[in-house]
Amino acid sequence: SYEIIVVSDGSTDDTVEMVSQFKAPVSIRMFEQTNQGGAAALNTGLREARGNIILCLDDDVLPSPHLLEEHLKTHRSKGNCLVLGKLLLHSRLKRTPLVTFFEQSYEKHYQRMEQDPNNPRPYDLAGGNMSLPRDLLLDLGGFDEELGRISDYDGELGYRLSLKGLKFIFNPRAMGYLTFLKNYDQRSRREYDNGRSAVVQHRKHPESVWRLTLGNYRKAPIWRRLLRECLIRHKPDSRVVKTILFVIRGLEYPGIRAVLYPWYRLIFDYYFWLGVQVEAASQGGIKR
C-alpha cells in the first residue's frame, strides 16, 4: 500500500550499494543524480512516485512506528490538505549546550503549533516530515530548485500553497526523530544561507516580505537593532566576531543556559543578517 523512493543527490558514501542490497516487504526504488540540492532531489522523487499522497522525509529523520499511519489518518479525516509531522531529537544525540539550545527552540515551536493545530503558518513547513497530495504539488511546479541550492525551499513552497488556499494541519503524533544536528560552524552557515534565501524569496514574492524574517527587522528592541547594525559591518573573521565566539566557547564549558543562550541568538542573528546584506547588495542594499 506504499512505496519508498530514495534519491541520491550526489552522495559520496555507499548509499546506492546499501539500498540495492536492502531487503524490504515493500517496493524500494533508487534514483541517482549529480548534486543539485534538496529541492531537486525532492522533485525527482515527486516525478517518479506512483502514489496519491507524497510523504517527504529528510535523510536524517528516523520515522516512528506510527508515522505513516498518522499522516494517512489526517488526510482521510481532513480531506485536501498538507500535514505537518513533529520532529524530536533522537536520544543518541549528545546533549551539548548547542543541542539543548535547539531542542528548547523546537519545543517552543511545537507548543505554539499544538495550541492551534489546524492553522500552522506557511513558514512552519519543515520538509523533513510533511505530506500532501502529489497532483497538487505537481500542478504547483514542485519545489523551487534555485532556493534548493541555498535554503528554505520548504518555507517558500508553504507560501505558494497558502496562496492556493490549501489547509495546513499539524499532527504531533506523526513523529520522526532527528539523528543529526548541525554543529556551530554548520549552523552559522545555515543561518547565513537563510538570510540569502529570504532576499531571494522577496525577489520572487515581493508581497510576502512581512511573512519572511525580513519583516521582523524593526520589531526587535532598539538595543538589539543597534547591536545588529554594528555587527553586520564586520566580517566573520574580524576581531569583534572572533571575540564573541571566544565568549561563547568560554560559556559553553560551565553551560549556564541563561547566560549562554542569548549569545547563541546574537551570533546566529548576525549570520542571518550578514547573508541578507550580501544577497541584497545587488538590490539596493539591506536598507531597501
CSV table of N, CA, C and O in Angstrom, one decimal, residues 50-153:
chain,number,residue,atom,x,y,z
A,50,ARG,N,4.4,7.0,-7.5
A,50,ARG,CA,3.2,6.4,-8.1
A,50,ARG,C,2.0,6.6,-7.2
A,50,ARG,O,0.8,6.3,-7.6
A,51,GLY,N,2.2,7.0,-6.0
A,51,GLY,CA,1.1,7.1,-5.0
A,51,GLY,C,0.3,8.4,-5.1
A,51,GLY,O,0.8,9.4,-5.8
A,52,ASN,N,-0.8,8.5,-4.5
A,52,ASN,CA,-1.6,9.7,-4.5
A,52,ASN,C,-1.1,10.8,-3.5
A,52,ASN,O,-1.3,12.0,-3.6
A,53,ILE,N,-0.5,10.2,-2.4
A,53,ILE,CA,0.0,11.1,-1.3
A,53,ILE,C,1.5,11.0,-1.2
A,53,ILE,O,2.0,9.9,-1.3
A,54,ILE,N,2.2,12.1,-1.2
A,54,ILE,CA,3.6,12.2,-1.1
A,54,ILE,C,4.0,12.5,0.4
A,54,ILE,O,3.5,13.4,1.0
A,55,LEU,N,4.8,11.7,1.0
A,55,LEU,CA,5.4,11.9,2.3
A,55,LEU,C,6.9,12.2,2.1
A,55,LEU,O,7.6,11.4,1.6
A,56,CYS,N,7.3,13.4,2.5
A,56,CYS,CA,8.7,13.8,2.3
A,56,CYS,C,9.4,13.6,3.7
A,56,CYS,O,9.0,14.2,4.7
A,57,LEU,N,10.6,12.9,3.6
A,57,LEU,CA,11.4,12.7,4.8
A,57,LEU,C,12.8,13.0,4.5
A,57,LEU,O,13.3,12.6,3.4
A,58,ASP,N,13.5,13.8,5.4
A,58,ASP,CA,14.9,14.0,5.2
A,58,ASP,C,15.7,12.7,5.5
A,58,ASP,O,15.2,11.8,6.2
A,59,ASP,N,17.0,12.7,5.1
A,59,ASP,CA,17.8,11.5,5.3
A,59,ASP,C,18.2,11.3,6.7
A,59,ASP,O,18.8,10.3,7.1
A,60,ASP,N,18.1,12.3,7.6
A,60,ASP,CA,18.5,12.2,9.0
A,60,ASP,C,17.3,12.0,9.9
A,60,ASP,O,17.4,12.1,11.1
A,61,VAL,N,16.1,11.7,9.3
A,61,VAL,CA,14.9,11.5,10.1
A,61,VAL,C,14.6,10.0,10.3
A,61,VAL,O,14.4,9.3,9.3
A,62,LEU,N,14.5,9.6,11.5
A,62,LEU,CA,14.1,8.2,11.8
A,62,LEU,C,12.6,8.2,12.1
A,62,LEU,O,12.2,8.7,13.1
A,63,PRO,N,11.8,7.6,11.2
A,63,PRO,CA,10.4,7.6,11.5
A,63,PRO,C,10.0,6.8,12.7
A,63,PRO,O,10.5,5.7,13.0
A,64,SER,N,9.0,7.3,13.4
A,64,SER,CA,8.4,6.5,14.5
A,64,SER,C,7.5,5.4,13.9
A,64,SER,O,7.1,5.5,12.7
A,65,PRO,N,7.2,4.3,14.6
A,65,PRO,CA,6.4,3.2,14.0
A,65,PRO,C,5.0,3.6,13.5
A,65,PRO,O,4.5,3.0,12.6
A,66,HIS,N,4.5,4.7,14.0
A,66,HIS,CA,3.1,5.2,13.6
A,66,HIS,C,3.1,6.4,12.6
A,66,HIS,O,2.1,6.9,12.4
A,67,LEU,N,4.3,6.8,12.1
A,67,LEU,CA,4.3,8.0,11.3
A,67,LEU,C,3.5,7.9,10.1
A,67,LEU,O,2.7,8.8,9.8
A,68,LEU,N,3.6,6.9,9.3
A,68,LEU,CA,2.8,6.7,8.1
A,68,LEU,C,1.3,6.7,8.4
A,68,LEU,O,0.5,7.3,7.7
A,69,GLU,N,0.9,5.9,9.4
A,69,GLU,CA,-0.5,5.8,9.8
A,69,GLU,C,-1.1,7.1,10.2
A,69,GLU,O,-2.2,7.4,9.8
A,70,GLU,N,-0.3,7.9,10.9
A,70,GLU,CA,-0.9,9.2,11.4
A,70,GLU,C,-1.0,10.2,10.3
A,70,GLU,O,-2.0,10.9,10.2
A,71,HIS,N,-0.1,10.2,9.4
A,71,HIS,CA,-0.2,11.1,8.2
A,71,HIS,C,-1.5,10.7,7.4
A,71,HIS,O,-2.3,11.6,7.0
A,72,LEU,N,-1.6,9.4,7.2
A,72,LEU,CA,-2.8,9.0,6.4
A,72,LEU,C,-4.1,9.2,7.1
A,72,LEU,O,-5.1,9.6,6.4
A,73,LYS,N,-4.1,9.0,8.4
A,73,LYS,CA,-5.4,9.3,9.2
A,73,LYS,C,-5.8,10.8,9.0
A,73,LYS,O,-7.0,11.1,8.8
A,74,THR,N,-4.8,11.7,9.0
A,74,THR,CA,-5.2,13.1,8.9
A,74,THR,C,-5.7,13.4,7.5
A,74,THR,O,-6.7,14.2,7.3
A,75,HIS,N,-5.1,12.8,6.5
A,75,HIS,CA,-5.6,13.1,5.1
A,75,HIS,C,-7.0,12.5,4.9
A,75,HIS,O,-7.8,13.1,4.2
A,76,ARG,N,-7.3,11.4,5.5
A,76,ARG,CA,-8.6,10.8,5.4
A,76,ARG,C,-9.7,11.6,6.1
A,76,ARG,O,-10.8,11.7,5.7
A,77,SER,N,-9.3,12.2,7.2
A,77,SER,CA,-10.3,12.9,8.1
A,77,SER,C,-10.4,14.4,7.7
A,77,SER,O,-11.5,15.0,7.8
A,78,LYS,N,-9.3,15.0,7.1
A,78,LYS,CA,-9.4,16.4,6.8
A,78,LYS,C,-9.5,16.7,5.3
A,78,LYS,O,-9.7,17.9,5.0
A,79,GLY,N,-9.4,15.7,4.5
A,79,GLY,CA,-9.5,16.0,3.0
A,79,GLY,C,-8.3,16.6,2.4
A,79,GLY,O,-7.1,16.2,2.8
A,80,ASN,N,-8.4,17.5,1.5
A,80,ASN,CA,-7.3,18.0,0.7
A,80,ASN,C,-6.5,19.0,1.6
A,80,ASN,O,-7.0,20.0,2.0
A,81,CYS,N,-5.3,18.5,2.0
A,81,CYS,CA,-4.6,19.3,3.0
A,81,CYS,C,-3.1,19.0,2.9
A,81,CYS,O,-2.7,18.0,2.3
A,82,LEU,N,-2.3,19.8,3.6
A,82,LEU,CA,-0.9,19.4,3.9
A,82,LEU,C,-0.7,19.1,5.3
A,82,LEU,O,-1.2,19.8,6.2
A,83,VAL,N,-0.1,18.0,5.6
A,83,VAL,CA,0.1,17.5,7.0
A,83,VAL,C,1.5,17.7,7.4
A,83,VAL,O,2.4,17.2,6.8
A,84,LEU,N,1.7,18.4,8.5
A,84,LEU,CA,3.0,18.6,9.1
A,84,LEU,C,3.1,17.6,10.3
A,84,LEU,O,2.3,17.6,11.2
A,85,GLY,N,4.2,16.8,10.3
A,85,GLY,CA,4.5,16.0,11.4
A,85,GLY,C,5.4,16.7,12.4
A,85,GLY,O,5.9,17.8,12.2
A,86,LYS,N,5.8,16.0,13.5
A,86,LYS,CA,6.6,16.6,14.5
A,86,LYS,C,8.0,15.9,14.5
A,86,LYS,O,8.1,14.7,14.2
A,87,LEU,N,9.0,16.7,14.8
A,87,LEU,CA,10.4,16.2,14.8
A,87,LEU,C,11.0,16.4,16.2
A,87,LEU,O,11.0,17.5,16.7
A,88,LEU,N,11.5,15.4,16.8
A,88,LEU,CA,12.2,15.4,18.1
A,88,LEU,C,13.6,15.0,17.9
A,88,LEU,O,13.9,14.3,16.9
A,89,LEU,N,14.5,15.4,18.8
A,89,LEU,CA,15.8,15.0,18.7
A,89,LEU,C,16.0,13.6,19.3
A,89,LEU,O,15.4,13.2,20.3
A,90,HIS,N,16.7,12.7,18.6
A,90,HIS,CA,16.9,11.3,18.9
A,90,HIS,C,17.8,11.2,20.2
A,90,HIS,O,18.6,12.1,20.4
A,91,SER,N,17.5,10.2,21.0
A,91,SER,CA,18.3,10.1,22.2
A,91,SER,C,19.7,9.8,22.0
A,91,SER,O,20.5,10.0,22.9
A,92,ARG,N,20.1,9.4,20.8
A,92,ARG,CA,21.5,9.1,20.5
A,92,ARG,C,22.4,10.4,20.5
A,92,ARG,O,23.6,10.4,20.6
A,93,LEU,N,21.7,11.6,20.2
A,93,LEU,CA,22.4,12.8,20.1
A,93,LEU,C,22.9,13.3,21.5
A,93,LEU,O,22.1,13.3,22.5
A,94,LYS,N,24.2,13.6,21.6
A,94,LYS,CA,24.7,14.0,22.8
A,94,LYS,C,24.2,15.4,23.1
A,94,LYS,O,24.2,16.3,22.3
A,95,ARG,N,23.7,15.6,24.4
A,95,ARG,CA,23.1,16.9,24.7
A,95,ARG,C,24.1,17.9,25.1
A,95,ARG,O,24.3,18.2,26.3
A,96,THR,N,24.8,18.4,24.1
A,96,THR,CA,25.7,19.6,24.3
A,96,THR,C,24.9,20.8,24.5
A,96,THR,O,23.7,20.9,24.3
A,97,PRO,N,25.5,21.9,25.0
A,97,PRO,CA,24.8,23.2,25.2
A,97,PRO,C,24.1,23.6,23.9
A,97,PRO,O,22.9,24.1,23.9
A,98,LEU,N,24.7,23.5,22.7
A,98,LEU,CA,24.1,23.9,21.5
A,98,LEU,C,22.9,23.0,21.1
A,98,LEU,O,21.9,23.5,20.7
A,99,VAL,N,23.0,21.7,21.4
A,99,VAL,CA,21.9,20.8,21.1
A,99,VAL,C,20.7,21.1,22.0
A,99,VAL,O,19.6,21.2,21.5
A,100,THR,N,21.0,21.3,23.2
A,100,THR,CA,19.9,21.7,24.1
A,100,THR,C,19.2,23.0,23.8
A,100,THR,O,18.0,23.2,24.0
A,101,PHE,N,20.0,23.9,23.3
A,101,PHE,CA,19.5,25.2,22.8
A,101,PHE,C,18.5,25.0,21.7
A,101,PHE,O,17.4,25.6,21.8
A,102,PHE,N,18.8,24.2,20.7
A,102,PHE,CA,17.9,24.0,19.6
A,102,PHE,C,16.7,23.1,20.1
A,102,PHE,O,15.6,23.2,19.6
A,103,GLU,N,17.0,22.2,21.0
A,103,GLU,CA,15.9,21.3,21.5
A,103,GLU,C,14.8,22.2,22.1
A,103,GLU,O,13.6,22.0,21.9
A,104,GLN,N,15.2,23.2,22.9
A,104,GLN,CA,14.3,24.1,23.6
A,104,GLN,C,13.5,24.9,22.5
A,104,GLN,O,12.3,25.2,22.6
A,105,SER,N,14.3,25.3,21.5
A,105,SER,CA,13.6,26.1,20.4
A,105,SER,C,12.6,25.3,19.7
A,105,SER,O,11.5,25.8,19.4
A,106,TYR,N,12.9,24.0,19.4
A,106,TYR,CA,11.9,23.1,18.8
A,106,TYR,C,10.7,23.0,19.7
A,106,TYR,O,9.5,23.0,19.2
A,107,GLU,N,10.9,22.8,21.0
A,107,GLU,CA,9.8,22.6,21.9
A,107,GLU,C,8.8,23.8,21.9
A,107,GLU,O,7.6,23.6,21.9
A,108,LYS,N,9.4,25.0,21.9
A,108,LYS,CA,8.5,26.2,21.9
A,108,LYS,C,7.8,26.3,20.6
A,108,LYS,O,6.6,26.7,20.6
A,109,HIS,N,8.4,25.9,19.5
A,109,HIS,CA,7.8,26.0,18.2
A,109,HIS,C,6.6,25.0,18.1
A,109,HIS,O,5.5,25.4,17.7
A,110,TYR,N,6.8,23.8,18.6
A,110,TYR,CA,5.7,22.8,18.5
A,110,TYR,C,4.6,23.1,19.6
A,110,TYR,O,3.4,22.8,19.3
A,111,GLN,N,5.0,23.7,20.7
A,111,GLN,CA,4.0,24.1,21.7
A,111,GLN,C,3.0,25.1,21.1
A,111,GLN,O,1.8,25.0,21.3
A,112,ARG,N,3.5,26.1,20.4
A,112,ARG,CA,2.7,27.1,19.7
A,112,ARG,C,1.8,26.4,18.7
A,112,ARG,O,0.6,26.7,18.6
A,113,MET,N,2.3,25.5,17.9
A,113,MET,CA,1.5,24.8,16.9
A,113,MET,C,0.4,23.9,17.5
A,113,MET,O,-0.7,23.8,17.0
A,114,GLU,N,0.8,23.3,18.6
A,114,GLU,CA,-0.2,22.4,19.2
A,114,GLU,C,-1.4,23.2,19.8
A,114,GLU,O,-2.5,22.6,20.0
A,115,GLN,N,-1.2,24.5,20.1
A,115,GLN,CA,-2.3,25.3,20.6
A,115,GLN,C,-3.4,25.5,19.5
A,115,GLN,O,-4.5,25.7,19.8
A,116,ASP,N,-3.0,25.5,18.3
A,116,ASP,CA,-3.9,25.7,17.2
A,116,ASP,C,-3.5,24.8,16.0
A,116,ASP,O,-3.0,25.3,15.0
A,117,PRO,N,-3.6,23.5,16.1
A,117,PRO,CA,-3.1,22.6,15.1
A,117,PRO,C,-3.7,22.7,13.7
A,117,PRO,O,-3.1,22.2,12.7
A,118,ASN,N,-4.8,23.3,13.6
A,118,ASN,CA,-5.5,23.5,12.3
A,118,ASN,C,-5.0,24.7,11.5
A,118,ASN,O,-5.5,25.0,10.4
A,119,ASN,N,-4.1,25.5,12.1
A,119,ASN,CA,-3.7,26.7,11.5
A,119,ASN,C,-2.2,27.0,11.6
A,119,ASN,O,-1.8,28.1,12.0
A,120,PRO,N,-1.4,26.0,11.2
A,120,PRO,CA,0.1,26.4,11.2
A,120,PRO,C,0.3,27.4,10.1
A,120,PRO,O,-0.4,27.6,9.1
A,121,ARG,N,1.4,28.2,10.3
A,121,ARG,CA,1.8,29.2,9.3
A,121,ARG,C,2.5,28.6,8.2
A,121,ARG,O,3.2,27.5,8.3
A,122,PRO,N,2.4,29.2,7.0
A,122,PRO,CA,3.1,28.6,5.8
A,122,PRO,C,4.6,28.3,6.1
A,122,PRO,O,5.2,27.3,5.6
A,123,TYR,N,5.2,29.3,6.8
A,123,TYR,CA,6.7,29.1,7.1
A,123,TYR,C,7.0,28.2,8.3
A,123,TYR,O,8.1,28.1,8.7
A,124,ASP,N,5.9,27.5,8.8
A,124,ASP,CA,6.2,26.4,9.7
A,124,ASP,C,6.6,25.1,9.0
A,124,ASP,O,6.9,24.2,9.6
A,125,LEU,N,6.4,25.1,7.7
A,125,LEU,CA,6.7,23.9,6.9
A,125,LEU,C,8.1,23.5,7.2
A,125,LEU,O,9.1,24.2,7.0
A,126,ALA,N,8.3,22.2,7.4
A,126,ALA,CA,9.6,21.6,7.5
A,126,ALA,C,9.6,20.4,6.6
A,126,ALA,O,8.8,19.4,6.8
A,127,GLY,N,10.3,20.4,5.5
A,127,GLY,CA,10.3,19.4,4.5
A,127,GLY,C,10.7,18.0,5.0
A,127,GLY,O,10.6,17.1,4.3
A,128,GLY,N,11.3,18.0,6.2
A,128,GLY,CA,11.8,16.7,6.7
A,128,GLY,C,10.7,15.8,7.2
A,128,GLY,O,11.0,14.6,7.4
A,129,ASN,N,9.4,16.2,7.3
A,129,ASN,CA,8.4,15.4,7.8
A,129,ASN,C,7.0,16.0,7.4
A,129,ASN,O,6.4,16.6,8.3
A,130,MET,N,6.6,15.9,6.2
A,130,MET,CA,5.4,16.5,5.7
A,130,MET,C,4.8,15.7,4.6
A,130,MET,O,5.5,15.0,3.9
A,131,SER,N,3.5,15.8,4.4
A,131,SER,CA,2.8,15.0,3.3
A,131,SER,C,1.7,15.9,2.7
A,131,SER,O,1.1,16.7,3.4
A,132,LEU,N,1.5,15.6,1.4
A,132,LEU,CA,0.4,16.4,0.7
A,132,LEU,C,0.1,15.6,-0.6
A,132,LEU,O,0.9,14.7,-1.0
A,133,PRO,N,-1.0,16.0,-1.2
A,133,PRO,CA,-1.4,15.3,-2.5
A,133,PRO,C,-0.4,15.5,-3.6
A,133,PRO,O,0.1,16.6,-3.8
A,134,ARG,N,0.0,14.4,-4.3
A,134,ARG,CA,1.0,14.5,-5.3
A,134,ARG,C,0.6,15.4,-6.5
A,134,ARG,O,1.4,16.3,-6.9
A,135,ASP,N,-0.7,15.3,-6.9
A,135,ASP,CA,-1.1,16.1,-8.0
A,135,ASP,C,-1.1,17.6,-7.8
A,135,ASP,O,-0.7,18.4,-8.6
A,136,LEU,N,-1.4,18.0,-6.5
A,136,LEU,CA,-1.3,19.4,-6.2
A,136,LEU,C,0.1,19.9,-6.2
A,136,LEU,O,0.3,21.0,-6.7
A,137,LEU,N,1.0,19.2,-5.8
A,137,LEU,CA,2.4,19.6,-5.8
A,137,LEU,C,2.9,19.7,-7.2
A,137,LEU,O,3.7,20.6,-7.6
A,138,LEU,N,2.5,18.7,-8.0
A,138,LEU,CA,3.0,18.8,-9.5
A,138,LEU,C,2.4,20.0,-10.2
A,138,LEU,O,3.1,20.7,-10.9
A,139,ASP,N,1.1,20.3,-9.9
A,139,ASP,CA,0.5,21.4,-10.6
A,139,ASP,C,1.1,22.7,-10.2
A,139,ASP,O,1.2,23.7,-10.9
A,140,LEU,N,1.7,22.7,-9.0
A,140,LEU,CA,2.4,23.9,-8.5
A,140,LEU,C,3.8,24.1,-9.0
A,140,LEU,O,4.4,25.1,-8.7
A,141,GLY,N,4.3,23.0,-9.7
A,141,GLY,CA,5.6,23.1,-10.2
A,141,GLY,C,6.7,22.5,-9.2
A,141,GLY,O,7.9,22.6,-9.5
A,142,GLY,N,6.2,21.9,-8.2
A,142,GLY,CA,7.2,21.3,-7.2
A,142,GLY,C,7.9,22.3,-6.4
A,142,GLY,O,7.5,23.4,-6.2
A,143,PHE,N,9.1,21.8,-5.9
A,143,PHE,CA,9.9,22.7,-5.0
A,143,PHE,C,10.8,23.6,-5.9
A,143,PHE,O,11.1,23.3,-7.0
A,144,ASP,N,11.1,24.8,-5.4
A,144,ASP,CA,11.9,25.8,-6.1
A,144,ASP,C,13.4,25.3,-6.0
A,144,ASP,O,14.0,25.3,-5.0
A,145,GLU,N,13.9,25.0,-7.2
A,145,GLU,CA,15.3,24.4,-7.2
A,145,GLU,C,16.4,25.5,-7.1
A,145,GLU,O,17.5,25.2,-6.7
A,146,GLU,N,16.0,26.7,-7.4
A,146,GLU,CA,17.0,27.8,-7.1
A,146,GLU,C,17.2,27.9,-5.6
A,146,GLU,O,18.4,28.0,-5.1
A,147,LEU,N,16.1,27.9,-4.9
A,147,LEU,CA,16.2,28.0,-3.4
A,147,LEU,C,16.8,26.7,-2.8
A,147,LEU,O,17.4,26.7,-1.8
A,148,GLY,N,16.6,25.6,-3.5
A,148,GLY,CA,17.1,24.3,-3.1
A,148,GLY,C,18.6,24.3,-3.0
A,148,GLY,O,19.2,23.5,-2.3
A,149,ARG,N,19.3,25.2,-3.8
A,149,ARG,CA,20.7,25.3,-3.7
A,149,ARG,C,21.2,26.3,-2.6
A,149,ARG,O,22.4,26.5,-2.5
A,150,ILE,N,20.2,27.0,-2.0
A,150,ILE,CA,20.5,27.9,-0.9
A,150,ILE,C,19.9,27.4,0.4
A,150,ILE,O,20.6,26.8,1.2
A,151,SER,N,18.6,27.7,0.6
A,151,SER,CA,18.0,27.3,1.9
A,151,SER,C,16.5,27.6,1.8
A,151,SER,O,16.0,28.4,0.9
A,152,ASP,N,15.7,27.0,2.7
A,152,ASP,CA,14.3,27.4,3.0
A,152,ASP,C,13.4,27.2,1.8
A,152,ASP,O,12.4,28.0,1.6
A,153,TYR,N,13.6,26.2,0.9
A,153,TYR,CA,12.7,25.9,-0.2
A,153,TYR,C,11.4,25.4,0.3
A,153,TYR,O,10.4,25.5,-0.4
